[in-house]
């Protein structure tokens, strides 16, 4: 203990006048913050992770949580975080892992984009009373159609369309693997997606048999570790997604800590019990763009060209060029994951410092594909830090066909974004495999929560579209004229192709 | 005595001035000839006077008026009876979109078809109960946002089921009657098919009879026909959509 | 708000512009005096096989030479002259309108099945984006667009449209929503064979513009209507869609309507909507598009703008108001209100 202890992250205090000593805090906290000593509840704040389980369960609201109860001398460069990371690495000599999305204080671009509404020169539309079409088709589209006119004047379509996914809302749930999250959590998400008329990604953990009833709403992922990938898996999904990268950690592969590799996960992924499941950084059969095209076509061949195949990339500097390459590879959609994407575990230094924001990435991809005259032929799905319906609307206006939400769906199920997913002790039953903790998540109840969230946001998107005088989502897509930038510099406005407020 | 006004090449402001002058002088019958596109005829006019409009009037015929009777020999344009407060409009022809928009009293009779959004935002209070009667067909969004009054579509000459969309969208008061069968899919949110009984037949009877009188049509087949009655599913159709912060 | 009126004589008989001027000015309530324009088909019979390029010059000293040199690089100017105009007290002559009867040299544009059209399109885009002070606003064969910033009667008298005879006329009375009225912003908009008049505002303009620009067209007129002319050129000329299919792409049926169509029809409509989603137009509009074969009029899918059609013998009229039609044709055989999103088509026999 040469350097002594680092100050408490959080301090828990119990208001003893209000406390009724029911002991729910002791039962619920998996981190050991509370214990009985005789008939008194004793608090060990050092163990607290700010997961809020105790606060949510206390019937008397007797628990208070304060963050950073001990101050450091304030310093603009040697922040608390900078200092404490060094204490950690000096002690351990290792890479620091962290959970959830980018935590550095960079302002979200979404918050600096404002939406338009119609007045006088054309009418806003009331989605409660007039038709509002949010139906979205994801997949490959032809550049043009060929017809045949019969003698009776009827027109027959000759072009055959590739299979597309039909969504009732442009909001889909992104990939969170079984392993990273519990089976109950994944079941809740699958059921919620089904009820909302949208789709859920399996993540790179394969598809557990319990999810089979919802397979028509599942997008199966083929990641670099190829966990759980066999031909049945591919045929089960409504679509296949090749994961090249993810926004939280561009350039490196998935990471499931051994704490979460229980018997079931070991079976689904075909790896030893308790060992870390680390996916390689690249797919080791993709070292260049033409190799990606080969993988896309191999998967299509294996599934008889019946399933749309998506390619997911992290938003990096040349994301537009990569997307253009993907557009030529027979892929049906490109998924772009911005630097705020969530994760169960990523090196902190990647999570906070690698990748670019989704707002800029989706703009760049949309513009590049348009410049090449191919934008309409492939779908673009965007993700990474989408927190409300306004973000969804702005993302579509910047050029996306649809969005994936990740963290938001978990929050709907109770997650407090404490960021301790990698420990496998999530008290909400989400990011854990411990059976007693997993049992806390009721898939029926949480499925309803997830469906509610998507439903509520979909209604809000409808309202925003209606206010802008648009009644079909095709007319919102890429329509940057309906956005204005506020407190964004000229260079950023140019990249986004958005005018400043007042212009 | 009948006052004649020649509206050829006359702008609507001087035309309305002439109408008001006649009404002020106590005239009760005015005939306007060669009407071609003049808007706002009898706009805001109050009084007991019958005005015959020969030709094709422009939009907002009889807007905000209270009391006069307008008889049009020609097709009416956009929104005749707009926010009308009382009186009668009789159109020997068809009318365009938004007929009887926000109407709050009086009656509008159209012999032939009307366009989209007929009777949108009609309202009523106690004895003030506006009515829109259409002899032919009406298009989508009929009775949208209705809060009161009666819309009656007779669909003369039409066979088969009524297939427009968005009917009575957001209705929270008032009723829409359509002769014949109405496809369930036509009804928009907040609208519901309600029973059509003798009580309702009696309610629309005087309207049918008046319509037939104006246009010289036989009343019996229309009185005996079956109508679909559409009304609000609830008084607060959108209560379930919102929650507090 | 704007007012529109159009007529086609399906037997091909030509009409002079005197009557349409009166019809259009009947709708002065819909305009603001900041723009009016007329397009006529069949007005240059002596030069019927030349492209009649109408160009606005800010002045004829500086830019005219540049434009002419460019034209001569790509073909022959058979004849050119200032478009005759007559001073009007309420109309300020900001530009000098000129017309060139131009024959492109097809040998110069290879790798295309429509070299003439591609050359002319290229020239239009090039002049309008790179030559300041010059604007090509009409570029069809035997077609003339006559427009300026002013009231309909003043613009009509400025060009003396009664001296021109065409079998199709389009006319537009403008109330601008996005820019102060300028000559280039008045309707009709024209590219090659297509002329467009439009009442309303296209809320999907940002999407439509970016879509059409990814195929090489350039929007230079700061007005949403411009995009309609290019969309029609892309869909009808380049992609070979007929009028009905093209309108179906621009104003498609609702998904819930497509879902209940018979299988073949549903597949066809779904395919059109999927392929041309970015061409779909949103917002209130009533549009008439003309080409040599006739006129097509249609509104947005929820009928936010008025449109009336009428017939008298061989003539088909499409306008914002019946009264405007009757101003130029007092007796009509048939008058009707088209349905939302469904095209009214008048084809030359």
PDB file of N, CA and C in Angstrom, chain A residues 249-316:
ATOM      1  N   UNK A 249     -14.708   1.452 -29.601  1.00  0.00           N
ATOM      2  CA  UNK A 249     -13.313   1.042 -29.657  1.00  0.00           C
ATOM      3  C   UNK A 249     -12.911   0.700 -31.079  1.00  0.00           C
ATOM      4  N   UNK A 250     -12.827   1.733 -31.928  1.00  0.00           N
ATOM      5  CA  UNK A 250     -12.471   1.443 -33.323  1.00  0.00           C
ATOM      6  C   UNK A 250     -11.103   0.784 -33.387  1.00  0.00           C
ATOM      7  N   UNK A 251     -11.006  -0.218 -34.248  1.00  0.00           N
ATOM      8  CA  UNK A 251      -9.711  -0.855 -34.456  1.00  0.00           C
ATOM      9  C   UNK A 251      -9.469  -2.063 -33.581  1.00  0.00           C
ATOM     10  N   UNK A 252     -10.273  -2.274 -32.547  1.00  0.00           N
ATOM     11  CA  UNK A 252     -10.074  -3.488 -31.769  1.00  0.00           C
ATOM     12  C   UNK A 252     -11.380  -4.273 -31.686  1.00  0.00           C
ATOM     13  N   UNK A 253     -11.264  -5.515 -31.285  1.00  0.00           N
ATOM     14  CA  UNK A 253     -12.416  -6.405 -31.308  1.00  0.00           C
ATOM     15  C   UNK A 253     -13.183  -6.405 -29.998  1.00  0.00           C
ATOM     16  N   UNK A 254     -14.232  -7.207 -29.953  1.00  0.00           N
ATOM     17  CA  UNK A 254     -15.066  -7.295 -28.759  1.00  0.00           C
ATOM     18  C   UNK A 254     -14.302  -7.895 -27.590  1.00  0.00           C
ATOM     19  N   UNK A 255     -14.819  -7.627 -26.370  1.00  0.00           N
ATOM     20  CA  UNK A 255     -14.106  -8.110 -25.184  1.00  0.00           C
ATOM     21  C   UNK A 255     -15.125  -8.504 -24.136  1.00  0.00           C
ATOM     22  N   UNK A 256     -15.208  -9.803 -23.878  1.00  0.00           N
ATOM     23  CA  UNK A 256     -16.109 -10.249 -22.822  1.00  0.00           C
ATOM     24  C   UNK A 256     -15.260 -10.806 -21.681  1.00  0.00           C
ATOM     25  N   UNK A 257     -15.239 -10.127 -20.534  1.00  0.00           N
ATOM     26  CA  UNK A 257     -14.384 -10.575 -19.432  1.00  0.00           C
ATOM     27  C   UNK A 257     -14.809 -11.960 -18.918  1.00  0.00           C
ATOM     28  N   UNK A 258     -13.847 -12.743 -18.483  1.00  0.00           N
ATOM     29  CA  UNK A 258     -14.093 -14.108 -18.000  1.00  0.00           C
ATOM     30  C   UNK A 258     -15.167 -14.202 -16.925  1.00  0.00           C
ATOM     31  N   UNK A 259     -15.291 -13.101 -16.112  1.00  0.00           N
ATOM     32  CA  UNK A 259     -16.324 -13.094 -15.053  1.00  0.00           C
ATOM     33  C   UNK A 259     -17.699 -13.388 -15.606  1.00  0.00           C
ATOM     34  N   UNK A 260     -17.904 -13.043 -16.887  1.00  0.00           N
ATOM     35  CA  UNK A 260     -19.248 -13.202 -17.438  1.00  0.00           C
ATOM     36  C   UNK A 260     -19.383 -14.457 -18.312  1.00  0.00           C
ATOM     37  N   UNK A 261     -18.317 -15.245 -18.397  1.00  0.00           N
ATOM     38  CA  UNK A 261     -18.429 -16.436 -19.243  1.00  0.00           C
ATOM     39  C   UNK A 261     -18.860 -17.621 -18.384  1.00  0.00           C
ATOM     40  N   UNK A 262     -20.180 -17.746 -18.271  1.00  0.00           N
ATOM     41  CA  UNK A 262     -20.741 -18.837 -17.477  1.00  0.00           C
ATOM     42  C   UNK A 262     -20.921 -20.060 -18.370  1.00  0.00           C
ATOM     43  N   UNK A 263     -21.536 -21.084 -17.841  1.00  0.00           N
ATOM     44  CA  UNK A 263     -21.673 -22.343 -18.595  1.00  0.00           C
ATOM     45  C   UNK A 263     -22.422 -22.144 -19.910  1.00  0.00           C
ATOM     46  N   UNK A 264     -23.494 -21.411 -19.835  1.00  0.00           N
ATOM     47  CA  UNK A 264     -24.323 -21.186 -21.021  1.00  0.00           C
ATOM     48  C   UNK A 264     -23.581 -20.393 -22.089  1.00  0.00           C
ATOM     49  N   UNK A 265     -22.862 -19.380 -21.641  1.00  0.00           N
ATOM     50  CA  UNK A 265     -22.089 -18.558 -22.580  1.00  0.00           C
ATOM     51  C   UNK A 265     -20.975 -19.399 -23.183  1.00  0.00           C
ATOM     52  N   UNK A 266     -20.372 -20.217 -22.335  1.00  0.00           N
ATOM     53  CA  UNK A 266     -19.302 -21.102 -22.805  1.00  0.00           C
ATOM     54  C   UNK A 266     -19.832 -22.003 -23.907  1.00  0.00           C
ATOM     55  N   UNK A 267     -21.079 -22.456 -23.734  1.00  0.00           N
ATOM     56  CA  UNK A 267     -21.687 -23.347 -24.737  1.00  0.00           C
ATOM     57  C   UNK A 267     -21.997 -22.588 -26.018  1.00  0.00           C
ATOM     58  N   UNK A 268     -22.679 -21.428 -25.881  1.00  0.00           N
ATOM     59  CA  UNK A 268     -23.091 -20.681 -27.084  1.00  0.00           C
ATOM     60  C   UNK A 268     -21.895 -20.198 -27.894  1.00  0.00           C
ATOM     61  N   UNK A 269     -20.819 -19.801 -27.182  1.00  0.00           N
ATOM     62  CA  UNK A 269     -19.678 -19.245 -27.914  1.00  0.00           C
ATOM     63  C   UNK A 269     -18.606 -20.268 -28.250  1.00  0.00           C
ATOM     64  N   UNK A 270     -18.723 -21.440 -27.617  1.00  0.00           N
ATOM     65  CA  UNK A 270     -17.750 -22.526 -27.828  1.00  0.00           C
ATOM     66  C   UNK A 270     -16.360 -22.110 -27.362  1.00  0.00           C
ATOM     67  N   UNK A 271     -16.280 -21.594 -26.136  1.00  0.00           N
ATOM     68  CA  UNK A 271     -14.981 -21.245 -25.538  1.00  0.00           C
ATOM     69  C   UNK A 271     -14.975 -21.774 -24.097  1.00  0.00           C
ATOM     70  N   UNK A 272     -13.783 -21.923 -23.468  1.00  0.00           N
ATOM     71  CA  UNK A 272     -13.741 -22.498 -22.112  1.00  0.00           C
ATOM     72  C   UNK A 272     -14.428 -21.593 -21.086  1.00  0.00           C
ATOM     73  N   UNK A 273     -15.033 -22.275 -20.097  1.00  0.00           N
ATOM     74  CA  UNK A 273     -15.704 -21.595 -19.002  1.00  0.00           C
ATOM     75  C   UNK A 273     -14.738 -20.640 -18.298  1.00  0.00           C
ATOM     76  N   UNK A 274     -15.183 -19.434 -18.033  1.00  0.00           N
ATOM     77  CA  UNK A 274     -14.384 -18.496 -17.246  1.00  0.00           C
ATOM     78  C   UNK A 274     -13.237 -17.827 -18.004  1.00  0.00           C
ATOM     79  N   UNK A 275     -13.050 -18.158 -19.261  1.00  0.00           N
ATOM     80  CA  UNK A 275     -11.949 -17.485 -19.964  1.00  0.00           C
ATOM     81  C   UNK A 275     -12.477 -16.257 -20.689  1.00  0.00           C
ATOM     82  N   UNK A 276     -11.614 -15.244 -20.867  1.00  0.00           N
ATOM     83  CA  UNK A 276     -12.066 -14.028 -21.544  1.00  0.00           C
ATOM     84  C   UNK A 276     -12.350 -14.333 -23.009  1.00  0.00           C
ATOM     85  N   UNK A 277     -13.420 -13.770 -23.514  1.00  0.00           N
ATOM     86  CA  UNK A 277     -13.711 -13.963 -24.940  1.00  0.00           C
ATOM     87  C   UNK A 277     -13.300 -12.687 -25.655  1.00  0.00           C
ATOM     88  N   UNK A 278     -12.111 -12.726 -26.224  1.00  0.00           N
ATOM     89  CA  UNK A 278     -11.640 -11.530 -26.918  1.00  0.00           C
ATOM     90  C   UNK A 278     -11.703 -11.783 -28.410  1.00  0.00           C
ATOM     91  N   UNK A 279     -12.405 -10.927 -29.101  1.00  0.00           N
ATOM     92  CA  UNK A 279     -12.457 -11.093 -30.559  1.00  0.00           C
ATOM     93  C   UNK A 279     -11.255 -10.402 -31.167  1.00  0.00           C
ATOM     94  N   UNK A 280     -10.738 -10.954 -32.243  1.00  0.00           N
ATOM     95  CA  UNK A 280      -9.588 -10.312 -32.872  1.00  0.00           C
ATOM     96  C   UNK A 280      -9.951  -8.927 -33.418  1.00  0.00           C
ATOM     97  N   UNK A 281      -8.917  -8.160 -33.687  1.00  0.00           N
ATOM     98  CA  UNK A 281      -9.170  -6.810 -34.188  1.00  0.00           C
ATOM     99  C   UNK A 281      -9.752  -6.867 -35.597  1.00  0.00           C
ATOM    100  N   UNK A 282      -9.076  -7.433 -36.587  1.00  0.00           N
ATOM    101  CA  UNK A 282      -9.750  -7.549 -37.873  1.00  0.00           C
ATOM    102  C   UNK A 282     -10.394  -8.922 -37.988  1.00  0.00           C
ATOM    103  N   UNK A 283     -11.276  -9.092 -38.965  1.00  0.00           N
ATOM    104  CA  UNK A 283     -11.637 -10.451 -39.360  1.00  0.00           C
ATOM    105  C   UNK A 283     -10.394 -10.971 -40.050  1.00  0.00           C
ATOM    106  N   UNK A 284      -9.938 -12.124 -39.643  1.00  0.00           N
ATOM    107  CA  UNK A 284      -8.684 -12.561 -40.249  1.00  0.00           C
ATOM    108  C   UNK A 284      -8.845 -13.111 -41.645  1.00  0.00           C
ATOM    109  N   UNK A 285     -10.041 -12.954 -42.222  1.00  0.00           N
ATOM    110  CA  UNK A 285     -10.137 -13.212 -43.657  1.00  0.00           C
ATOM    111  C   UNK A 285     -10.504 -11.922 -44.402  1.00  0.00           C
ATOM    112  N   UNK A 286     -10.362 -10.793 -43.714  1.00  0.00           N
ATOM    113  CA  UNK A 286     -10.602  -9.522 -44.409  1.00  0.00           C
ATOM    114  C   UNK A 286      -9.417  -8.606 -44.166  1.00  0.00           C
ATOM    115  N   UNK A 287      -8.560  -8.516 -45.148  1.00  0.00           N
ATOM    116  CA  UNK A 287      -7.421  -7.602 -44.995  1.00  0.00           C
ATOM    117  C   UNK A 287      -7.496  -6.459 -45.991  1.00  0.00           C
ATOM    118  N   UNK A 288      -8.525  -6.466 -46.842  1.00  0.00           N
ATOM    119  CA  UNK A 288      -8.680  -5.378 -47.804  1.00  0.00           C
ATOM    120  C   UNK A 288     -10.137  -5.330 -48.253  1.00  0.00           C
ATOM    121  N   UNK A 289     -10.519  -4.252 -48.910  1.00  0.00           N
ATOM    122  CA  UNK A 289     -11.928  -4.060 -49.236  1.00  0.00           C
ATOM    123  C   UNK A 289     -12.485  -5.196 -50.097  1.00  0.00           C
ATOM    124  N   UNK A 290     -11.673  -5.733 -50.994  1.00  0.00           N
ATOM    125  CA  UNK A 290     -12.237  -6.786 -51.830  1.00  0.00           C
ATOM    126  C   UNK A 290     -12.490  -8.064 -51.014  1.00  0.00           C
ATOM    127  N   UNK A 291     -11.737  -8.218 -49.916  1.00  0.00           N
ATOM    128  CA  UNK A 291     -11.985  -9.365 -49.048  1.00  0.00           C
ATOM    129  C   UNK A 291     -13.350  -9.218 -48.369  1.00  0.00           C
ATOM    130  N   UNK A 292     -13.696  -7.988 -48.019  1.00  0.00           N
ATOM    131  CA  UNK A 292     -15.001  -7.764 -47.401  1.00  0.00           C
ATOM    132  C   UNK A 292     -16.092  -8.157 -48.382  1.00  0.00           C
ATOM    133  N   UNK A 293     -15.940  -7.732 -49.628  1.00  0.00           N
ATOM    134  CA  UNK A 293     -16.934  -8.088 -50.636  1.00  0.00           C
ATOM    135  C   UNK A 293     -17.082  -9.600 -50.715  1.00  0.00           C
ATOM    136  N   UNK A 294     -15.943 -10.309 -50.590  1.00  0.00           N
ATOM    137  CA  UNK A 294     -16.006 -11.774 -50.634  1.00  0.00           C
ATOM    138  C   UNK A 294     -16.810 -12.309 -49.460  1.00  0.00           C
ATOM    139  N   UNK A 295     -16.587 -11.755 -48.270  1.00  0.00           N
ATOM    140  CA  UNK A 295     -17.317 -12.253 -47.102  1.00  0.00           C
ATOM    141  C   UNK A 295     -18.809 -11.993 -47.269  1.00  0.00           C
ATOM    142  N   UNK A 296     -19.142 -10.808 -47.750  1.00  0.00           N
ATOM    143  CA  UNK A 296     -20.560 -10.492 -47.962  1.00  0.00           C
ATOM    144  C   UNK A 296     -21.187 -11.515 -48.890  1.00  0.00           C
ATOM    145  N   UNK A 297     -20.513 -11.773 -49.982  1.00  0.00           N
ATOM    146  CA  UNK A 297     -21.100 -12.697 -50.971  1.00  0.00           C
ATOM    147  C   UNK A 297     -21.118 -14.123 -50.454  1.00  0.00           C
ATOM    148  N   UNK A 298     -20.118 -14.480 -49.647  1.00  0.00           N
ATOM    149  CA  UNK A 298     -20.110 -15.851 -49.120  1.00  0.00           C
ATOM    150  C   UNK A 298     -21.304 -16.049 -48.194  1.00  0.00           C
ATOM    151  N   UNK A 299     -21.607 -15.044 -47.399  1.00  0.00           N
ATOM    152  CA  UNK A 299     -22.750 -15.169 -46.497  1.00  0.00           C
ATOM    153  C   UNK A 299     -24.050 -15.208 -47.291  1.00  0.00           C
ATOM    154  N   UNK A 300     -24.117 -14.446 -48.367  1.00  0.00           N
ATOM    155  CA  UNK A 300     -25.325 -14.448 -49.187  1.00  0.00           C
ATOM    156  C   UNK A 300     -25.501 -15.793 -49.882  1.00  0.00           C
ATOM    157  N   UNK A 301     -24.406 -16.334 -50.362  1.00  0.00           N
ATOM    158  CA  UNK A 301     -24.479 -17.647 -50.992  1.00  0.00           C
ATOM    159  C   UNK A 301     -24.970 -18.673 -49.993  1.00  0.00           C
ATOM    160  N   UNK A 302     -24.395 -18.615 -48.771  1.00  0.00           N
ATOM    161  CA  UNK A 302     -24.762 -19.602 -47.750  1.00  0.00           C
ATOM    162  C   UNK A 302     -26.240 -19.530 -47.410  1.00  0.00           C
ATOM    163  N   UNK A 303     -26.819 -18.332 -47.517  1.00  0.00           N
ATOM    164  CA  UNK A 303     -28.241 -18.190 -47.183  1.00  0.00           C
ATOM    165  C   UNK A 303     -29.082 -17.987 -48.431  1.00  0.00           C
ATOM    166  N   UNK A 304     -28.543 -18.410 -49.578  1.00  0.00           N
ATOM    167  CA  UNK A 304     -29.287 -18.372 -50.851  1.00  0.00           C
ATOM    168  C   UNK A 304     -29.821 -16.986 -51.198  1.00  0.00           C
ATOM    169  N   UNK A 305     -29.055 -15.967 -50.874  1.00  0.00           N
ATOM    170  CA  UNK A 305     -29.387 -14.577 -51.241  1.00  0.00           C
ATOM    171  C   UNK A 305     -30.752 -14.148 -50.715  1.00  0.00           C
ATOM    172  N   UNK A 306     -31.184 -14.785 -49.623  1.00  0.00           N
ATOM    173  CA  UNK A 306     -32.506 -14.419 -49.100  1.00  0.00           C
ATOM    174  C   UNK A 306     -32.422 -13.386 -47.977  1.00  0.00           C
ATOM    175  N   UNK A 307     -31.214 -13.182 -47.433  1.00  0.00           N
ATOM    176  CA  UNK A 307     -31.108 -12.283 -46.282  1.00  0.00           C
ATOM    177  C   UNK A 307     -30.319 -11.037 -46.636  1.00  0.00           C
ATOM    178  N   UNK A 308     -30.801  -9.866 -46.227  1.00  0.00           N
ATOM    179  CA  UNK A 308     -29.976  -8.670 -46.409  1.00  0.00           C
ATOM    180  C   UNK A 308     -28.728  -8.795 -45.540  1.00  0.00           C
ATOM    181  N   UNK A 309     -27.605  -8.318 -46.048  1.00  0.00           N
ATOM    182  CA  UNK A 309     -26.362  -8.360 -45.278  1.00  0.00           C
ATOM    183  C   UNK A 309     -25.894  -6.932 -45.026  1.00  0.00           C
ATOM    184  N   UNK A 310     -25.689  -6.617 -43.759  1.00  0.00           N
ATOM    185  CA  UNK A 310     -25.225  -5.266 -43.395  1.00  0.00           C
ATOM    186  C   UNK A 310     -23.755  -5.350 -43.020  1.00  0.00           C
ATOM    187  N   UNK A 311     -23.068  -4.221 -43.101  1.00  0.00           N
ATOM    188  CA  UNK A 311     -21.689  -4.158 -42.630  1.00  0.00           C
ATOM    189  C   UNK A 311     -21.591  -3.024 -41.634  1.00  0.00           C
ATOM    190  N   UNK A 312     -21.103  -3.355 -40.436  1.00  0.00           N
ATOM    191  CA  UNK A 312     -21.023  -2.319 -39.396  1.00  0.00           C
ATOM    192  C   UNK A 312     -19.585  -1.867 -39.224  1.00  0.00           C
ATOM    193  N   UNK A 313     -19.395  -0.576 -39.315  1.00  0.00           N
ATOM    194  CA  UNK A 313     -18.059  -0.004 -39.130  1.00  0.00           C
ATOM    195  C   UNK A 313     -18.099   1.069 -38.053  1.00  0.00           C
ATOM    196  N   UNK A 314     -16.950   1.285 -37.435  1.00  0.00           N
ATOM    197  CA  UNK A 314     -16.846   2.373 -36.467  1.00  0.00           C
ATOM    198  C   UNK A 314     -16.598   3.656 -37.234  1.00  0.00           C
ATOM    199  N   UNK A 315     -17.019   4.767 -36.670  1.00  0.00           N
ATOM    200  CA  UNK A 315     -16.820   6.046 -37.347  1.00  0.00           C
ATOM    201  C   UNK A 315     -15.386   6.504 -37.114  1.00  0.00           C
ATOM    202  N   UNK A 316     -14.589   6.416 -38.188  1.00  0.00           N
ATOM    203  CA  UNK A 316     -13.202   6.881 -38.123  1.00  0.00           C
ATOM    204  C   UNK A 316     -13.013   7.934 -39.193  1.00  0.00           C
TER     205      UNK A 316
END
